[in-house]
Short mmCIF file of C-alpha atoms in Angstrom, two decimals:
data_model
loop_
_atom_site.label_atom_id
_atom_site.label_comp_id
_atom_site.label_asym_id
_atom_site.label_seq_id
_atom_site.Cartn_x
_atom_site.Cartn_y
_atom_site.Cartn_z
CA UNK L 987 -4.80 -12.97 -30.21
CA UNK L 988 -7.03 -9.67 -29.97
CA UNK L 989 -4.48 -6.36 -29.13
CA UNK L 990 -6.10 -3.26 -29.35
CA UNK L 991 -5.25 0.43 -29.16
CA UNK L 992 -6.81 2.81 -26.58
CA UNK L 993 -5.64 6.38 -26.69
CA UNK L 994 -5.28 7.95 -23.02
CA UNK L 995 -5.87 11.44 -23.24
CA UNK L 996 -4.95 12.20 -19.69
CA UNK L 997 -4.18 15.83 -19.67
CA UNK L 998 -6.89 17.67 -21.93
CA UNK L 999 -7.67 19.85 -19.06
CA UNK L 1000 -4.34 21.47 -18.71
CA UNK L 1001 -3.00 21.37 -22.58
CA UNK L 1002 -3.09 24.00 -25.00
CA UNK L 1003 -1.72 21.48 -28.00
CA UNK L 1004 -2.36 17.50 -27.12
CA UNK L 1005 -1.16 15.34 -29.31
CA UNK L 1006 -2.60 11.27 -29.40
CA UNK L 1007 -1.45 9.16 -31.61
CA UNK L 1008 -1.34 5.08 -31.92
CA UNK L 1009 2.33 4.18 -33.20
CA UNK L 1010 1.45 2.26 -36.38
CA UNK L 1011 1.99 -2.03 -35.62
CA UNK L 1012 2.64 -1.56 -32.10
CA UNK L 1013 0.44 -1.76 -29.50
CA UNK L 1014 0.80 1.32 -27.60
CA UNK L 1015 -0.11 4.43 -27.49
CA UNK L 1016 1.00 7.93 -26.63
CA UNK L 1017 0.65 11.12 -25.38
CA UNK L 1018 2.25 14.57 -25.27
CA UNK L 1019 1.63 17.35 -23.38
CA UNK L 1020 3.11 21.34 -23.81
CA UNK L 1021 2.16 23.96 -21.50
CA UNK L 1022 3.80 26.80 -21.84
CA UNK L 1023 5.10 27.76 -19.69
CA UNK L 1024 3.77 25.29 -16.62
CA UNK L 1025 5.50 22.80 -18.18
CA UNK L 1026 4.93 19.11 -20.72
CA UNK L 1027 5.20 15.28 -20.33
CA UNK L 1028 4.31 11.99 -22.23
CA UNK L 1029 2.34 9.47 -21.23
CA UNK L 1030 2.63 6.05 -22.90
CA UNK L 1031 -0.21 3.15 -22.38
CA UNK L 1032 -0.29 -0.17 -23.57
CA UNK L 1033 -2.97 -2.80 -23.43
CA UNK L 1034 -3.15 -6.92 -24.75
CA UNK L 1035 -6.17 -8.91 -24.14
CA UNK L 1036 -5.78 -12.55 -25.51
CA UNK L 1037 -8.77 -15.13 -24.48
CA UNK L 1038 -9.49 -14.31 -20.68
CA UNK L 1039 -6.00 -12.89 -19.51
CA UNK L 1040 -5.50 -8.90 -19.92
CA UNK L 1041 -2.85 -6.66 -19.18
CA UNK L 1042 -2.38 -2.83 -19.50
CA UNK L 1043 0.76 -0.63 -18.70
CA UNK L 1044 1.24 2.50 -18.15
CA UNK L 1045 4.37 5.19 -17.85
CA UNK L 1046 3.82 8.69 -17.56
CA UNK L 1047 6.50 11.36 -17.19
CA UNK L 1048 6.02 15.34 -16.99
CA UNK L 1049 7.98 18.43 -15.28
CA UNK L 1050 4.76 20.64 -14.12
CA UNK L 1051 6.23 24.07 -12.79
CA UNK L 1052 4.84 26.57 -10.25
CA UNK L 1053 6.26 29.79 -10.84
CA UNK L 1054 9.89 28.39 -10.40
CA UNK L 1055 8.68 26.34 -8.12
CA UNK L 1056 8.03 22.34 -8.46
CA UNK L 1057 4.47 21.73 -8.80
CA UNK L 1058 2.81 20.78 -5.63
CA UNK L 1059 1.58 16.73 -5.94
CA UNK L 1060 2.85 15.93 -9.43
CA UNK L 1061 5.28 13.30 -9.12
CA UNK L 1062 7.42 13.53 -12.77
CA UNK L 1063 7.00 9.37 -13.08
CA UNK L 1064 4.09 7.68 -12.57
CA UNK L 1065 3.85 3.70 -13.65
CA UNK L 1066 1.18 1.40 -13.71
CA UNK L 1067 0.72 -2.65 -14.45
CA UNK L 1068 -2.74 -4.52 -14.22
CA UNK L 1069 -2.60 -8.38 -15.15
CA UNK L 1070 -6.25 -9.67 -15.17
CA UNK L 1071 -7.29 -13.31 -15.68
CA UNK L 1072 -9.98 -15.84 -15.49
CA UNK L 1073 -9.94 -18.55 -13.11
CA UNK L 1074 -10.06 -21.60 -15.41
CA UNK L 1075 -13.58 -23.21 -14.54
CA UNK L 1076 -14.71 -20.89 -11.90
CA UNK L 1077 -16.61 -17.67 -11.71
CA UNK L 1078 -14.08 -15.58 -10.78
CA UNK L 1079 -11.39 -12.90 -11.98
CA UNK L 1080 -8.30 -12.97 -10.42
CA UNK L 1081 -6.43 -9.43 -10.68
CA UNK L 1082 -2.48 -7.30 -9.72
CA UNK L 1083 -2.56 -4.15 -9.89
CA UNK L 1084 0.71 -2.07 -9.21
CA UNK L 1085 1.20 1.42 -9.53
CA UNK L 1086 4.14 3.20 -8.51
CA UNK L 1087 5.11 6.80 -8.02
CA UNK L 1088 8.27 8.88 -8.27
CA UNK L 1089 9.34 11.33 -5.54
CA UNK L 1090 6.60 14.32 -4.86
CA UNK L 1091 6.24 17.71 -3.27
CA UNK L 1092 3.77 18.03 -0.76
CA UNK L 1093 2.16 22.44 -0.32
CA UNK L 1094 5.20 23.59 1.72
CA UNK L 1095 7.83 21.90 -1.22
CA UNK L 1096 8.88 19.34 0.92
CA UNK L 1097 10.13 16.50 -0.53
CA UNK L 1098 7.89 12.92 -0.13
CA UNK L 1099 9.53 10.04 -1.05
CA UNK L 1100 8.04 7.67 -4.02
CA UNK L 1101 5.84 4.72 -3.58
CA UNK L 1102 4.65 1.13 -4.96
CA UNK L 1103 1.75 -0.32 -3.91
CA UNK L 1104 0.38 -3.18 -5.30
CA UNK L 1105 -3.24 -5.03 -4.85
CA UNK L 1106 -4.48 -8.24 -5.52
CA UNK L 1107 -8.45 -8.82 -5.92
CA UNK L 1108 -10.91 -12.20 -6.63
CA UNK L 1109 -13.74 -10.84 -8.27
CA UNK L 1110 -17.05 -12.65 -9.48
CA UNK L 1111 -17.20 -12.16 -13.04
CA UNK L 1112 -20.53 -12.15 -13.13
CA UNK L 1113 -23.84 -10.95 -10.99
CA UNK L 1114 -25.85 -14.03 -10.22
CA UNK L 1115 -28.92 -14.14 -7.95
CA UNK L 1116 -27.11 -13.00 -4.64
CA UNK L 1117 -25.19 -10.43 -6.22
CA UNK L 1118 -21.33 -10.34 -7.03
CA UNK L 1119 -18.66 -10.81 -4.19
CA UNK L 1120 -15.22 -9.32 -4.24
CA UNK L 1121 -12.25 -10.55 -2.23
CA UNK L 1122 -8.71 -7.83 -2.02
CA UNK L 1123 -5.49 -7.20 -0.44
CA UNK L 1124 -4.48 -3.42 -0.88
CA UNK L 1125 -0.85 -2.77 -0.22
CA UNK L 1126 -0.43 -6.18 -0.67
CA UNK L 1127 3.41 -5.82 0.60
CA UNK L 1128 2.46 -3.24 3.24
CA UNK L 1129 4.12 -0.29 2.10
CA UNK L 1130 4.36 2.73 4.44
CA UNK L 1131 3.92 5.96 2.36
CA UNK L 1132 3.17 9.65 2.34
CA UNK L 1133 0.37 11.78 0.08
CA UNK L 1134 1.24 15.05 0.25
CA UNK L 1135 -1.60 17.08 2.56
CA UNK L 1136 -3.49 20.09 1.84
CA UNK L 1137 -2.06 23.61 2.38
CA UNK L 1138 -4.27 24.39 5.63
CA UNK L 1139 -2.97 20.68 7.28
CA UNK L 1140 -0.62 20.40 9.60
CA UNK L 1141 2.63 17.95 8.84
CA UNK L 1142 4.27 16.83 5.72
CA UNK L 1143 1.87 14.48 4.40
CA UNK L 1144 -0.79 11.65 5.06
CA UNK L 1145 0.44 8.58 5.70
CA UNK L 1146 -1.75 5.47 3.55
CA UNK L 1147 -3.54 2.35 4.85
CA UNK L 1148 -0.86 -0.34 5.33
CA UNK L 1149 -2.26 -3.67 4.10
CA UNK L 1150 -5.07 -4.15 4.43
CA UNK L 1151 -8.19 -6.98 3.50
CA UNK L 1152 -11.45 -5.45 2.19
CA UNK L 1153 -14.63 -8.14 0.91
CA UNK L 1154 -16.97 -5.87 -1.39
CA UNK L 1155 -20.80 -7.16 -2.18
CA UNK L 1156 -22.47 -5.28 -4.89
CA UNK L 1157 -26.51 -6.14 -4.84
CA UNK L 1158 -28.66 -6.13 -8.16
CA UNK L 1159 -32.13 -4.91 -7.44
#
């Protein structure tokens, strides 16, 4: 059993004070975020890896203020989940990943509700002669959501591909 302990230092462009610290015999890590006076959050990550199966978390939480105004495409929650694991006797990774999103504000502070995509991807773990093929599903449950759009666009936001299939070839040369 192999767990180890990756700090996520997520907001060192913004902070004035970051904090990162591992919590001792756990396997997570965290970090904290003041801004005075835009705002501060936490962001907690987590990651196992035992023989070929890996999974990471992630749960991130701030209140980013414009003026007295919400910031513009900062959702206060943000989650993520990846489960990764080896096809027994094959060639290939087989992977989840979800992330999910609270409520945002799009330029004109309208209100876009959250979202949770997920994706599923085959991978080839490894490059052989041809190259390395990749098989996913994006919005794997076909989620219809918003991004908020930039300040010169028209309408409240963009909507997202629905599901969709995409196969991926990456050549060696």
């Amino acid at each position: 059993l192999i767990t180890t302990l990756t700090p996520v230092p997520v907001y060192v462009v913004l902070a004035k004070a970051l904090i990162i610290s591992p919590l001792p015999r756990t396997n997570f890590s965290w970090s904290k975020l003041n801004v005075s006076p835009a705002g501060n959050g936490i962001e907690l990550t987590t990651r196992h890896q035992s023989n070929n199966l890996k999974i990471q978390t992630g749960f991130a939480y701030q209140t980013l203020k414009n003026n007295s105004n919400p910031a513009t495409n900062s959702p206060h929650i943000t989650g993520k989940l990846l489960i990764e694991d080896q096809i027994p006797s094959t060639n290939f990774i087989i992977s989840l990943n979800v992330l999910t999103t609270s409520n945002v504000y799009n330029s004109n502070y309208e209100k876009l509700s959250g979202y949770t995509t997920s994706n599923l991807i085959l991978t080839q773990n490894k490059f052989d002669e041809y190259g390395r093929l990749s098989l996913g599903i994006y919005n794997l449950f076909n989620r219809k959501y918003l991004v908020p759009n930039q300040p010169s666009m028209l309408g409240q936001g963009i909507y997202q591909d629905q599901r969709i299939a995409r196969v991926k070839w990456d050549l060696k040369f």
